[in-house]
Coordinates of C-alpha atoms in Angstrom, one line a residue:
M1 CA 38.3 0.2 -21.2
T2 CA 39.6 0.1 -17.7
T3 CA 42.6 -1.1 -16.7
P4 CA 42.9 -3.8 -14.1
L5 CA 44.3 -3.3 -10.9
P6 CA 47.9 -5.0 -10.1
R7 CA 46.2 -7.2 -7.3
S8 CA 42.8 -7.6 -6.3
L9 CA 40.5 -9.4 -3.3
D10 CA 38.4 -12.2 -3.8
P11 CA 35.4 -11.0 -2.2
A12 CA 34.4 -12.4 1.7
V13 CA 31.2 -13.8 2.2
G14 CA 28.9 -11.1 3.1
E15 CA 31.1 -8.2 2.4
I16 CA 29.5 -5.1 0.3
L17 CA 31.6 -2.4 -1.5
P18 CA 32.6 0.0 1.5
G19 CA 34.5 -2.8 3.6
Y20 CA 35.7 -4.3 0.0
L21 CA 37.3 -1.2 -0.9
L22 CA 38.8 -0.2 2.5
R23 CA 40.8 -4.1 2.4
L24 CA 41.8 -3.7 -1.1
A25 CA 43.3 -0.3 -0.6
H26 CA 44.8 -1.0 2.5
R27 CA 46.5 -4.0 0.6
L28 CA 47.7 -1.8 -2.3
S29 CA 48.7 0.6 0.1
V30 CA 46.7 3.5 -1.9
Q31 CA 43.4 6.0 -0.5
P32 CA 40.3 4.3 -0.7
L33 CA 39.3 7.6 -2.3
E34 CA 42.1 7.0 -5.1
L35 CA 40.8 3.7 -5.6
G36 CA 37.6 4.7 -6.0
H37 CA 39.0 7.1 -9.0
L38 CA 40.3 4.4 -10.5
C39 CA 37.1 1.9 -10.3
G40 CA 35.7 4.5 -11.9
L41 CA 33.4 5.4 -8.6
T42 CA 33.9 9.0 -8.0
T43 CA 36.1 11.9 -10.2
G44 CA 36.1 14.2 -7.1
P45 CA 37.0 14.2 -3.6
V46 CA 33.6 13.3 -2.4
F47 CA 33.1 9.1 -2.3
P48 CA 29.5 9.4 -3.2
A49 CA 27.2 6.9 -0.6
R50 CA 24.8 5.3 -3.3
H51 CA 27.3 3.3 -4.3
L52 CA 26.4 1.7 -1.1
V53 CA 22.6 0.7 -2.6
R54 CA 23.3 0.2 -6.1
L55 CA 25.4 0.1 -8.9
N56 CA 24.4 0.2 -12.8
D57 CA 25.2 -1.8 -15.4
N58 CA 28.2 0.4 -16.6
Q59 CA 29.6 1.1 -12.9
A60 CA 29.8 -2.8 -12.2
Q61 CA 31.6 -3.5 -15.1
R62 CA 34.0 -1.1 -15.0
V63 CA 34.5 -2.2 -10.8
A64 CA 34.5 -5.7 -11.8
D65 CA 37.3 -5.0 -14.5
A66 CA 39.5 -3.1 -12.3
C67 CA 39.2 -5.5 -9.3
R68 CA 39.0 -8.4 -11.7
L69 CA 35.7 -9.5 -10.6
H70 CA 32.6 -10.9 -12.3
P71 CA 29.8 -8.2 -12.9
A72 CA 27.8 -10.4 -11.0
E73 CA 30.1 -10.0 -8.2
A74 CA 30.3 -6.4 -8.1
H75 CA 26.3 -6.1 -7.9
A76 CA 26.3 -8.2 -5.0
L77 CA 28.5 -6.3 -3.1
T78 CA 25.8 -3.7 -2.8
L79 CA 23.0 -3.8 -0.3
S80 CA 20.1 -4.3 -2.8
G81 CA 22.2 -7.6 -4.0
Q82 CA 22.6 -8.6 -0.3
A83 CA 19.0 -7.8 0.8
P84 CA 16.8 -8.1 -2.1
G85 CA 13.9 -8.7 0.5
Y86 CA 14.6 -5.4 2.6
T87 CA 11.9 -3.2 1.3
P88 CA 13.5 0.3 1.7
L89 CA 16.2 -0.6 -0.7
R90 CA 13.6 -1.1 -3.5
I91 CA 12.9 1.2 -6.2
D92 CA 9.0 1.6 -5.2
Y93 CA 9.5 1.7 -2.0
L94 CA 5.9 3.2 -0.5
G95 CA 4.6 3.9 -3.8
R96 CA 7.5 6.1 -4.2
H97 CA 10.0 6.0 -7.0
Q98 CA 13.4 6.5 -5.2
S99 CA 16.9 6.9 -6.3
P100 CA 20.4 5.4 -4.8
V101 CA 20.4 9.1 -3.7
T102 CA 17.6 8.8 -1.4
M103 CA 18.3 5.7 0.0
A104 CA 21.6 6.4 1.0
N105 CA 20.3 9.1 3.1
D106 CA 17.1 7.3 4.3
G107 CA 17.0 6.2 8.3
W108 CA 16.1 2.9 7.5
V109 CA 19.1 2.4 6.3
L110 CA 21.8 3.4 8.1
T111 CA 24.4 4.5 5.4
A112 CA 25.8 7.2 8.0
F113 CA 27.6 4.5 10.1
S114 CA 28.2 0.5 10.5
R115 CA 27.4 -1.2 13.6
Y116 CA 30.2 -4.1 14.2
C117 CA 31.0 -6.8 16.0
P118 CA 34.4 -6.7 17.5
D119 CA 35.2 -10.0 17.6
C120 CA 34.2 -10.9 13.6
L121 CA 36.9 -8.1 13.0
S122 CA 39.2 -9.9 14.8
D123 CA 38.0 -13.5 13.7
T124 CA 39.2 -12.1 10.1
A125 CA 42.1 -9.9 10.5
H126 CA 44.2 -12.6 8.8
L127 CA 42.6 -11.9 5.2
P128 CA 44.5 -10.3 2.9
G129 CA 43.9 -6.1 3.4
G130 CA 42.6 -7.0 7.2
P131 CA 39.4 -7.7 8.5
V132 CA 36.2 -7.8 6.9
W133 CA 32.7 -5.1 7.9
Q134 CA 29.8 -7.4 7.2
G135 CA 27.5 -5.8 4.7
S136 CA 24.7 -6.2 7.4
W137 CA 25.9 -4.3 10.0
R138 CA 24.5 -1.3 7.8
L139 CA 20.7 -2.2 8.0
P140 CA 19.0 -1.1 11.3
H141 CA 17.5 -4.3 11.9
T142 CA 20.5 -6.1 12.1
F143 CA 21.8 -5.6 15.7
L144 CA 23.8 -8.3 17.3
C145 CA 26.3 -11.3 16.2
E146 CA 24.6 -14.7 16.4
R147 CA 27.9 -16.6 16.2
H148 CA 29.8 -14.5 18.8
N149 CA 26.0 -13.7 20.9
R150 CA 26.3 -10.1 21.5
L151 CA 25.0 -7.0 20.6
L152 CA 26.6 -5.1 17.8
A153 CA 29.1 -2.2 18.9
W154 CA 28.3 1.2 17.1
Q155 CA 30.5 3.7 19.2
C156 CA 34.5 3.8 19.4
P157 CA 35.7 3.0 22.9
A158 CA 38.2 6.2 22.3
C159 CA 36.2 8.9 20.8
R160 CA 32.4 7.9 21.8
G161 CA 31.6 8.7 18.1
P162 CA 29.9 6.2 15.1
A163 CA 32.7 4.2 14.5
F164 CA 32.5 3.4 10.9
S165 CA 31.0 7.1 10.0
N166 CA 32.2 10.3 8.5
G167 CA 31.0 12.2 11.7
Y168 CA 29.2 14.7 12.8
R169 CA 29.9 18.5 13.2
S170 CA 30.0 20.3 16.5
D171 CA 26.3 21.2 16.0
G172 CA 25.7 17.6 16.3
R173 CA 24.4 17.7 12.5
W174 CA 26.1 14.5 10.5
R175 CA 29.2 15.6 8.1
P176 CA 27.8 14.5 4.3
T177 CA 28.2 10.5 4.1
Q178 CA 30.6 9.4 2.2
L179 CA 30.5 5.6 0.9
I180 CA 34.0 5.1 2.8
P181 CA 34.2 8.1 5.7
A182 CA 37.6 9.9 5.9
P183 CA 38.0 8.7 2.1
A184 CA 41.7 10.4 2.0
Q185 CA 43.6 8.7 4.6
R186 CA 45.0 5.6 4.6
L187 CA 43.9 3.6 7.9
H188 CA 44.1 0.0 8.4
P189 CA 40.4 -1.7 8.0
A190 CA 39.8 -2.4 11.9
R191 CA 40.4 1.3 12.7
C192 CA 37.9 4.0 13.4
R193 CA 36.7 6.2 10.6
H194 CA 35.2 8.9 12.9
R195 CA 36.7 12.3 12.5
P196 CA 35.9 14.2 16.2
G197 CA 35.8 17.7 16.6
A198 CA 35.7 20.8 13.7
G199 CA 37.4 21.3 10.6
R200 CA 39.9 19.1 8.5
V201 CA 40.1 16.9 11.6
A202 CA 41.6 13.4 11.3
A203 CA 40.2 10.2 11.7
C204 CA 40.1 8.8 15.0
G205 CA 42.1 6.0 14.1
Q206 CA 41.6 3.6 17.5
F207 CA 41.4 -0.1 16.9
L208 CA 38.2 -1.5 17.0
D209 CA 38.8 -5.4 16.9
Q210 CA 39.0 -5.0 20.5
S211 CA 36.2 -5.3 23.4
S212 CA 36.6 -2.3 25.9
G213 CA 34.3 -4.2 28.0
P214 CA 31.7 -7.2 28.4
P215 CA 29.5 -7.3 25.5
L216 CA 25.8 -6.9 26.1
R217 CA 24.1 -10.2 25.8
P218 CA 20.5 -10.3 23.4
T219 CA 17.7 -11.7 24.8
P220 CA 15.8 -14.7 23.8
A221 CA 13.1 -12.2 22.1
M222 CA 15.9 -10.5 20.7
T223 CA 17.7 -13.3 19.5
H224 CA 14.3 -14.5 18.0
A225 CA 13.4 -10.8 16.3
H226 CA 16.7 -10.8 14.5
R227 CA 16.3 -14.1 12.5
R228 CA 12.6 -13.4 11.5
L229 CA 14.0 -9.8 10.2
A230 CA 17.2 -11.6 8.6
E231 CA 14.8 -14.3 7.1
A232 CA 12.7 -11.4 5.4
A233 CA 15.9 -9.4 4.1
T234 CA 17.1 -12.1 2.4
A235 CA 14.2 -13.1 0.9
E236 CA 14.1 -14.2 -2.8
A237 CA 11.0 -13.8 -5.0
G238 CA 7.3 -16.0 -3.5
H239 CA 8.6 -16.1 -0.5
E240 CA 6.7 -15.5 2.4
V241 CA 6.9 -14.6 6.4
T242 CA 3.9 -14.2 8.8
S243 CA 2.7 -11.1 10.2
L244 CA -0.4 -10.7 12.5
G245 CA -1.6 -14.4 11.9
Q246 CA -1.0 -14.4 7.7
R247 CA 1.0 -15.4 5.5
V248 CA 2.2 -11.9 3.4
S249 CA 5.3 -11.1 1.2
A250 CA 8.5 -9.9 2.6
Q251 CA 8.0 -6.2 1.3
W252 CA 4.3 -6.0 3.4
F253 CA 5.9 -7.8 6.6
F254 CA 8.9 -4.7 6.3
N255 CA 6.3 -2.3 6.1
D256 CA 4.3 -3.5 9.0
V257 CA 7.6 -3.3 11.0
R258 CA 7.7 0.2 10.4
A259 CA 3.9 1.3 10.6
T260 CA 4.1 -0.6 14.1
I261 CA 7.6 1.5 15.1
S262 CA 5.7 4.4 14.0
A263 CA 2.6 3.4 16.3
L264 CA 4.9 2.3 19.3
H265 CA 7.2 5.7 19.0
G266 CA 4.0 8.0 18.7
S267 CA 2.1 6.7 21.9
W268 CA 4.9 5.9 24.1
P269 CA 4.8 5.0 26.9
L270 CA 1.7 3.0 26.1
A271 CA 3.8 -0.1 25.2
Q272 CA 6.2 0.7 27.9
D273 CA 3.2 0.0 30.1
A274 CA 1.8 -3.0 28.0
F275 CA 4.8 -4.9 27.9
A276 CA 6.3 -4.4 31.3
E277 CA 8.2 -7.3 31.6
F278 CA 10.6 -6.3 28.2
G279 CA 13.9 -5.8 29.6
S280 CA 16.1 -2.6 28.3
M281 CA 12.3 -0.4 27.9
D282 CA 14.1 2.2 29.7
T283 CA 16.3 2.8 26.9
V284 CA 13.3 2.8 24.2
A285 CA 12.1 5.7 26.8
A286 CA 15.1 7.6 26.8
H287 CA 15.4 7.8 22.7
V288 CA 11.7 8.8 22.7
E289 CA 12.3 11.5 25.0
A290 CA 15.3 12.5 22.8
L291 CA 12.9 12.6 20.1
R292 CA 10.1 14.8 21.8
R293 CA 13.0 17.4 22.4
T294 CA 12.5 20.7 20.7
H295 CA 14.8 21.0 17.7
R296 CA 17.0 23.4 19.3
E297 CA 17.7 21.1 22.3
H298 CA 18.6 18.2 20.0
T299 CA 20.7 19.4 17.6
G300 CA 23.2 21.6 20.1
A301 CA 26.6 20.6 20.4
L302 CA 25.8 18.6 23.7
G303 CA 22.8 17.2 22.4
D304 CA 21.9 13.9 20.7
G305 CA 20.3 15.0 17.3
R306 CA 22.9 12.8 15.4
V307 CA 21.7 10.0 16.7
A308 CA 18.1 10.4 17.4
R309 CA 17.1 10.4 13.8
T310 CA 13.0 11.1 13.7
F311 CA 10.1 9.0 14.7
G312 CA 9.6 7.2 12.0
H313 CA 13.1 5.5 11.9
P314 CA 14.6 2.8 14.4
P315 CA 17.2 3.8 16.7
A316 CA 21.1 4.2 15.8
D317 CA 22.0 3.0 19.3
T318 CA 21.8 -0.9 19.4
L319 CA 20.5 -1.7 22.8
P320 CA 17.1 0.5 22.2
A321 CA 17.2 -0.7 18.8
A322 CA 17.4 -4.3 19.5
T323 CA 14.3 -4.0 22.4
L324 CA 12.1 -1.9 19.9
M325 CA 12.7 -4.6 17.1
A326 CA 12.0 -7.6 19.5
L327 CA 8.4 -5.8 20.8
T328 CA 8.1 -5.0 17.0
V329 CA 8.3 -8.7 16.3
T330 CA 6.2 -10.0 19.3
I331 CA 3.7 -7.7 18.6
L332 CA 4.1 -8.8 14.6
D333 CA 4.1 -12.5 15.8
D334 CA 0.7 -12.8 17.9
P335 CA -2.5 -13.4 15.3
S336 CA -4.4 -11.2 17.5
G337 CA -1.7 -8.4 17.8
H338 CA -3.9 -6.4 15.9
H339 CA -5.7 -5.6 19.0
T340 CA -2.3 -4.9 20.5
L341 CA -1.8 -2.0 17.5
A342 CA -5.1 -0.6 18.2
Q343 CA -4.4 0.7 21.6
F344 CA -1.3 2.3 20.4
L345 CA -3.0 3.9 17.4
S346 CA -6.0 5.1 18.9
A347 CA -3.5 7.3 21.0
L348 CA -2.1 9.2 18.4
P349 CA -3.1 12.8 17.7
S350 CA -4.5 13.4 15.0
T351 CA -2.1 16.0 14.0
S352 CA 1.1 13.7 15.3
T353 CA 4.1 13.0 12.8
A354 CA 3.2 9.2 13.4
H355 CA -0.5 9.8 12.5
I356 CA 0.8 11.4 9.2
R357 CA 2.9 8.7 8.6
L358 CA 0.5 6.2 8.9
R359 CA -2.2 7.8 6.4
Q360 CA 1.1 7.3 3.9
H361 CA 2.0 4.0 4.7
A362 CA -1.4 2.2 5.6
P363 CA -1.7 1.2 1.5
H364 CA 1.2 -0.8 1.1
C365 CA 0.9 -2.5 4.5
S366 CA -0.6 -6.1 4.9
P367 CA -4.3 -6.5 4.9
A368 CA -4.4 -7.2 8.6
M369 CA -2.5 -3.8 9.2
T370 CA -3.6 -1.7 7.1
E371 CA -7.2 -2.9 8.7
A372 CA -5.9 -2.3 12.2
I373 CA -4.7 1.2 11.1
R374 CA -8.2 2.0 9.3
G375 CA -10.1 0.9 12.1
S376 CA -8.0 2.7 14.7
V377 CA -6.3 5.8 13.2
R378 CA -9.9 6.3 11.3
L379 CA -8.1 7.0 7.7
P380 CA -10.3 8.1 4.8
R381 CA -10.9 4.2 3.0
K382 CA -9.5 5.8 0.1
A383 CA -6.2 6.3 1.9
A384 CA -6.6 2.8 3.5
G385 CA -5.8 0.9 0.4
Q386 CA -7.3 -2.7 1.4
P387 CA -9.8 -4.2 1.4
A388 CA -11.1 -1.9 -1.3
F389 CA -11.4 -3.5 -4.5
F390 CA -10.5 -0.6 -7.3
P391 CA -7.8 0.7 -8.1
Q392 CA -4.7 -1.3 -7.8
P393 CA -2.2 0.5 -6.6
P394 CA 1.1 1.2 -8.5
T395 CA 3.2 -0.5 -5.8
H396 CA 5.7 -2.3 -7.9
R397 CA 6.6 1.1 -10.6
G398 CA 10.2 0.5 -11.9
R399 CA 10.6 -3.0 -10.5
L400 CA 7.7 -5.0 -12.7
D401 CA 8.3 -4.3 -16.3
P402 CA 4.8 -4.3 -18.3
R403 CA 6.2 -4.8 -21.4
T404 CA 6.8 -8.7 -20.1
I405 CA 3.2 -9.2 -18.8
P406 CA 0.9 -11.3 -21.4
A407 CA -2.8 -11.0 -21.2
V408 CA -2.9 -14.7 -20.8
L409 CA -0.7 -15.7 -17.7
P410 CA 1.9 -18.4 -17.9
E411 CA 0.7 -21.5 -15.8
H412 CA 3.5 -20.8 -13.3
W413 CA 3.0 -17.5 -12.8
A414 CA -0.7 -18.0 -12.2
A415 CA 0.2 -20.6 -9.5
P416 CA -0.8 -18.5 -6.4
L417 CA -4.1 -17.8 -7.9
D418 CA -4.8 -21.3 -7.8
G419 CA -5.7 -21.5 -4.0
L420 CA -8.3 -18.8 -4.2
D421 CA -11.9 -20.0 -4.6
A422 CA -12.2 -18.0 -7.4
P423 CA -13.7 -17.9 -11.4
R424 CA -10.3 -19.3 -12.8
R425 CA -10.7 -17.6 -16.2
Q426 CA -11.8 -14.2 -15.1
L427 CA -9.1 -14.3 -11.9
R428 CA -6.4 -14.7 -14.2
R429 CA -7.3 -12.1 -16.7
D430 CA -7.9 -9.4 -13.8
A431 CA -4.9 -10.5 -12.5
A432 CA -3.0 -9.4 -15.6
I433 CA -4.7 -6.1 -15.6
R434 CA -3.9 -5.5 -12.1
L435 CA -0.2 -6.3 -12.3
V436 CA -0.2 -3.8 -15.3
Q437 CA -1.7 -1.2 -13.0
M438 CA 0.8 -2.3 -10.4
A439 CA 3.8 -1.5 -12.5
T440 CA 2.5 1.5 -14.4
G441 CA -0.5 3.2 -11.9
R442 CA -2.9 3.3 -15.1
S443 CA -6.5 2.8 -15.1
R444 CA -8.1 -0.2 -15.5
R445 CA -9.6 0.4 -18.4
S446 CA -6.2 1.8 -19.7
A447 CA -4.5 -1.3 -18.4
A448 CA -7.0 -3.5 -20.7
L449 CA -6.7 -1.9 -23.3
Y450 CA -2.0 -1.8 -23.1
L451 CA -2.6 -5.7 -22.8
E452 CA -5.0 -5.5 -25.9
I453 CA -8.1 -7.7 -24.0
P454 CA -11.2 -6.4 -25.7
L455 CA -13.6 -3.8 -23.5
G456 CA -16.7 -6.2 -23.0
S457 CA -14.2 -9.2 -21.6
L458 CA -12.8 -6.3 -19.3
Q459 CA -16.3 -5.7 -18.0
S460 CA -17.2 -9.7 -17.7
S461 CA -14.5 -10.1 -15.1
T462 CA -15.1 -6.7 -13.5
V463 CA -18.3 -7.9 -12.4
T464 CA -17.7 -11.2 -11.7
I465 CA -14.3 -10.6 -9.2
R466 CA -15.9 -7.6 -7.9
A467 CA -18.9 -9.9 -6.4
W468 CA -16.2 -12.5 -5.2
Q469 CA -14.2 -10.1 -3.4
K470 CA -16.9 -8.8 -1.4
H471 CA -16.9 -12.1 0.2
P472 CA -15.0 -12.2 3.9
G473 CA -11.2 -12.7 3.1
N474 CA -11.2 -12.9 0.1
A475 CA -10.0 -9.6 -1.3
E476 CA -6.9 -9.8 1.3
A477 CA -6.6 -13.0 -0.2
Y478 CA -6.5 -12.2 -4.0
Q479 CA -4.2 -9.3 -2.8
N480 CA -1.1 -11.5 -0.7
A481 CA -1.6 -13.6 -3.8
L482 CA -1.4 -10.8 -6.4
H483 CA 1.7 -9.6 -4.7
R484 CA 3.7 -13.3 -4.8
V485 CA 2.3 -13.3 -9.2
A486 CA 4.0 -10.3 -9.4
E487 CA 7.6 -11.1 -7.9
I488 CA 7.6 -14.4 -9.8
A489 CA 7.2 -12.1 -12.9
I490 CA 10.1 -9.7 -11.6
A491 CA 12.2 -12.4 -10.8
E492 CA 11.3 -14.0 -14.2
G493 CA 11.2 -11.3 -16.4
N494 CA 10.1 -11.9 -19.9
P495 CA 7.8 -15.3 -19.9
R496 CA 8.5 -18.0 -22.9
G497 CA 6.6 -17.2 -25.6
A498 CA 5.3 -13.7 -24.4
S499 CA 6.3 -11.1 -26.5
A500 CA 7.2 -7.6 -25.6
R501 CA 5.0 -4.8 -26.2

């Protein structure tokens, strides 16, 4: 059993594990790494970053026991606990099973560093243990502080490195990411933990709770985009947002965001010409130019490979990130935005990185985005996903437990299907089969047998629903509703009266 610490802290609103442990270590006057040992999060000299995104039940219990918390509070100190609607933090992202280690090294989760608001750090400096580092600052779509109406900072004003980071080597490559940068050093939570230079150099130590100059103010488009992205990231199961004129799940919306950014990067400077009224487009142009440099150029000691990332990732630098996200949301907010996207998509060379990524992402985007990709990039129909009727892709593998899916869906599970003008009994049977396919990747016949649905009933529902889906708009509406049913099933778990299989 883990021995409780002599003193602890209540987690602050929006705080996640790195900031919480940093405050607690400062209060107890111990190294963050030593605190990690006491909480059972590490046994060696490295503080694994995977704990940032998810804790298993045993880890959460040990953290709770040591820090005098409830296990639910420990789970809430992860990014997955605070951003349930953010797709890159899901186990079943883009049809692939990903581990916490994979997520902790994904460019769509800025685990290598954290942005920050100097004013927020100053405002919370009076709290026990020191100021609070907000968990949302770790996510690429969080680029401004609405409370103080400013874009977030990301560099230390003294060393000019990413402030809350383990730093990068002299050749421009990131040092291995850790849950808390420089974990063996005792530093006030407001101090820069970036380690400039080579070898076992000490962290910078500059205080970050004071601005070094006037803050950058967001444009109205940036503020609107930030709110739209934050709404989707914190969305619970069944919540819908708008993308390209359709109501879709938060999962589809964020996949649309990623596809749009790939299209903008790959076709640049078309967007710069089409949206000339957007401010700060020159910063995005500089970012894209850095991405297009050769490997040798952008990983050299004087290069900027440490912040450029890749074509599929948003910028690390806050201003181009804010501009690019605002442009992306502007396109997705437009019901005719697929026409704009078609111009960018059609300009992509078939061998480009963006083209290849879009081929992989298309089946996991909203129906409108998938159709835009198919029409412009000329993907094979199998790769394009919707509106293909069969098979149903395993989009929820690892999240949806097939043992909780009954052959007859409970009424409240099937509520999203009730608005569809389809034969009710066959549609619900078909939906149950598809849920098993979404959870397991089984064939349609195998999924029906798993649910103990007679093959005659399978054939009847297949013929009926296939014919119904051929009418314009039905396939897209059905997939949208089906994803909402899946989210309800995930949130509830085993339905009342359903037996586990």
